[in-house]
């Protein structure tokens, strides 16, 4: 549970850093930023409300939320809002902006590794995509691509920031999470512990693929 909570806080903080970099953010943050500009609400609070709205879309998809799903809705946006209040925007200099962007993406990757690896249920956005896949049989990549492209376009039309950071985030986050997830995957740890315990009792040890859930 502690990993889940720390991971979600880091995820929100990392997203806030990418916002303060001013070079563009991930699609869902573009969407939240656009809604924030139009509504006047803080982007973190909007992120929480968007998460709640996405969760309601789970109902026709027959998805069931977990503890991690609810925690995601409550913590990510809150952490984002608090971090935005603590960290000023990057100076209008590309080096400072790039450093904040890269730092934010790295923090998000660590946060993802922690909260996904804790295995307390998917976030509302991931659950939406897996629910669409299960309900309609569409490929995961098509569900993810269609949803994220839609929220990106809507967010941009509402005034969200799209830029090189949006592209860098999209390209980098997958490989980075592929690195961080195995570090914090609780299922991997349990598989690692089982052969060790068996060996201590003289039982034969069967090799285990520790990367299959990454």
XYZ file of C-alpha atoms in Angstrom:
214
model
C 0.000 0.000 0.000
C 2.825 2.409 0.823
C 4.312 1.855 -2.639
C 0.945 2.627 -4.187
C 0.580 5.900 -2.298
C 4.158 7.038 -2.921
C 3.865 6.096 -6.581
C 0.687 8.108 -7.107
C 2.126 11.148 -5.335
C 5.259 10.946 -7.489
C 3.165 10.528 -10.620
C 1.243 13.725 -9.902
C 4.408 15.599 -8.950
C 6.145 14.494 -12.137
C 3.234 15.664 -14.263
C 3.408 19.025 -12.485
C 7.093 19.342 -13.379
C 6.313 18.722 -17.048
C 3.664 21.444 -16.871
C 6.112 23.921 -15.354
C 8.640 23.077 -18.089
C 6.280 24.730 -20.568
C 7.270 22.524 -23.497
C 4.132 20.416 -23.754
C 2.596 17.674 -21.635
C 1.062 14.218 -22.032
C -2.408 13.928 -23.668
C -4.463 13.581 -20.477
C -2.681 16.541 -18.889
C -3.291 18.568 -22.071
C -6.972 17.724 -21.633
C -6.980 18.693 -17.941
C -5.028 21.866 -18.676
C -7.518 22.886 -21.343
C -10.455 22.298 -19.003
C -8.614 24.210 -16.288
C -8.141 27.223 -18.547
C -11.822 27.252 -19.456
C -13.204 26.607 -15.973
C -10.762 28.526 -13.807
C -10.244 25.509 -11.539
C -6.721 24.394 -10.697
C -5.397 21.787 -13.104
C -4.812 19.329 -10.274
C -8.419 19.525 -9.119
C -9.569 19.180 -12.726
C -7.382 16.077 -13.033
C -9.181 14.542 -10.053
C -12.573 15.370 -11.577
C -11.539 13.939 -14.944
C -10.482 10.737 -13.193
C -13.895 10.529 -11.534
C -15.630 11.148 -14.847
C -13.594 8.448 -16.562
C -14.452 6.055 -13.729
C -18.154 6.556 -14.470
C -17.465 5.341 -18.011
C -16.428 2.022 -16.478
C -20.081 1.253 -15.645
C -21.236 0.310 -19.174
C -17.889 -1.428 -19.712
C -18.509 -3.608 -16.616
C -15.153 -2.802 -15.091
C -14.600 -3.002 -11.339
C -12.387 -0.452 -9.597
C -9.754 -1.452 -7.084
C -8.225 0.373 -4.160
C -5.573 1.720 -6.516
C -8.244 3.105 -8.836
C -9.842 5.205 -6.108
C -6.468 6.267 -4.708
C -5.430 7.348 -8.208
C -8.449 9.627 -8.512
C -7.816 11.219 -5.114
C -4.034 11.555 -5.065
C -2.635 12.240 -8.535
C -4.370 15.557 -9.083
C -3.894 16.625 -5.478
C -0.169 15.953 -5.674
C -0.042 17.815 -8.975
C -1.792 20.855 -7.508
C 0.456 20.959 -4.430
C 3.617 20.598 -6.530
C 2.534 23.391 -8.865
C 2.216 25.613 -5.814
C 5.734 24.737 -4.671
C 7.715 24.645 -7.930
C 7.816 27.802 -10.074
C 7.705 27.629 -13.876
C 11.034 27.091 -15.600
C 12.869 30.248 -16.714
C 12.379 31.103 -20.369
C 15.515 29.222 -21.337
C 15.525 25.962 -23.269
C 18.110 24.270 -21.038
C 16.116 24.938 -17.868
C 12.879 23.914 -19.564
C 14.402 20.715 -20.940
C 15.879 19.828 -17.546
C 12.504 20.245 -15.847
C 10.777 18.244 -18.577
C 13.242 15.351 -18.358
C 13.122 15.425 -14.567
C 9.339 15.336 -14.635
C 9.222 12.400 -17.030
C 11.704 10.462 -14.888
C 9.637 11.119 -11.755
C 6.494 9.969 -13.586
C 8.275 6.778 -14.681
C 9.312 5.970 -11.108
C 5.794 6.749 -9.904
C 4.324 4.441 -12.546
C 6.690 1.651 -11.575
C 5.659 1.990 -7.929
C 1.895 2.207 -8.302
C 1.543 -0.336 -11.118
C 3.958 -2.688 -9.387
C 1.908 -2.457 -6.178
C -0.952 -4.179 -8.071
C -3.915 -2.548 -6.344
C -5.928 -2.061 -9.525
C -5.555 0.046 -12.678
C -5.928 3.784 -12.839
C -9.224 5.069 -14.266
C -7.735 5.866 -17.679
C -5.993 2.513 -18.083
C -9.155 0.752 -16.924
C -11.140 2.603 -19.578
C -8.860 1.279 -22.301
C -8.753 -2.301 -21.003
C -12.526 -2.163 -20.539
C -13.027 -1.094 -24.149
C -10.770 -3.944 -25.213
C -12.711 -6.496 -23.158
C -16.147 -5.158 -24.115
C -15.678 -4.550 -27.834
C -12.674 -6.695 -28.709
C -10.695 -3.753 -30.052
C -6.893 -3.988 -29.809
C -5.401 -2.283 -26.758
C -3.205 -0.098 -28.968
C -6.276 1.098 -30.879
C -8.202 1.833 -27.677
C -5.287 3.718 -26.161
C -4.427 5.565 -29.358
C -8.015 6.553 -30.075
C -8.735 7.778 -26.555
C -5.458 9.647 -26.110
C -5.638 11.269 -29.540
C -9.188 12.407 -28.776
C -8.361 13.945 -25.392
C -5.216 15.505 -26.852
C -7.183 17.213 -29.622
C -9.962 18.381 -27.301
C -7.459 19.618 -24.731
C -5.487 21.508 -27.360
C -8.653 23.158 -28.689
C -9.463 24.205 -25.116
C -6.029 25.798 -24.680
C -3.883 22.963 -23.345
C -0.147 23.011 -24.065
C 0.982 20.740 -26.897
C 4.623 20.806 -27.941
C 7.858 18.917 -28.156
C 7.359 17.766 -24.569
C 4.199 15.952 -25.641
C 6.182 13.949 -28.183
C 9.110 13.318 -25.831
C 6.744 12.083 -23.122
C 4.965 9.736 -25.527
C 8.229 8.271 -26.838
C 10.090 8.019 -23.531
C 7.541 6.945 -20.939
C 7.038 3.387 -22.213
C 10.721 2.376 -22.228
C 11.303 4.113 -18.887
C 8.420 2.308 -17.174
C 9.740 -0.932 -18.674
C 12.860 -0.245 -16.605
C 11.202 0.977 -13.400
C 8.338 -1.521 -13.177
C 10.511 -4.605 -12.561
C 12.215 -2.720 -9.724
C 8.964 -2.366 -7.786
C 6.776 -5.223 -9.061
C 5.394 -7.060 -6.014
C 4.530 -10.117 -8.113
C 8.106 -10.328 -9.308
C 9.334 -10.185 -5.714
C 7.008 -12.993 -4.665
C 8.191 -15.143 -7.554
C 11.790 -14.405 -6.608
C 11.170 -15.316 -2.963
C 9.452 -18.616 -3.747
C 12.430 -20.340 -5.438
C 14.689 -19.085 -2.648
C 12.442 -20.591 0.009
C 12.226 -23.842 -1.936
C 15.986 -24.039 -2.268
C 16.354 -23.532 1.482
C 14.272 -26.681 1.989
C 16.195 -28.739 -0.537
C 13.592 -28.609 -3.302
C 14.662 -28.239 -6.947
C 14.506 -24.702 -8.285
C 12.757 -24.015 -11.582
C 13.924 -20.935 -13.508
C 11.329 -18.178 -13.522
C 10.836 -15.509 -16.177
C 10.913 -12.330 -14.135
C 10.133 -10.058 -17.070
C 6.826 -11.482 -18.260
C 4.688 -9.018 -16.278
C 6.802 -5.958 -17.139
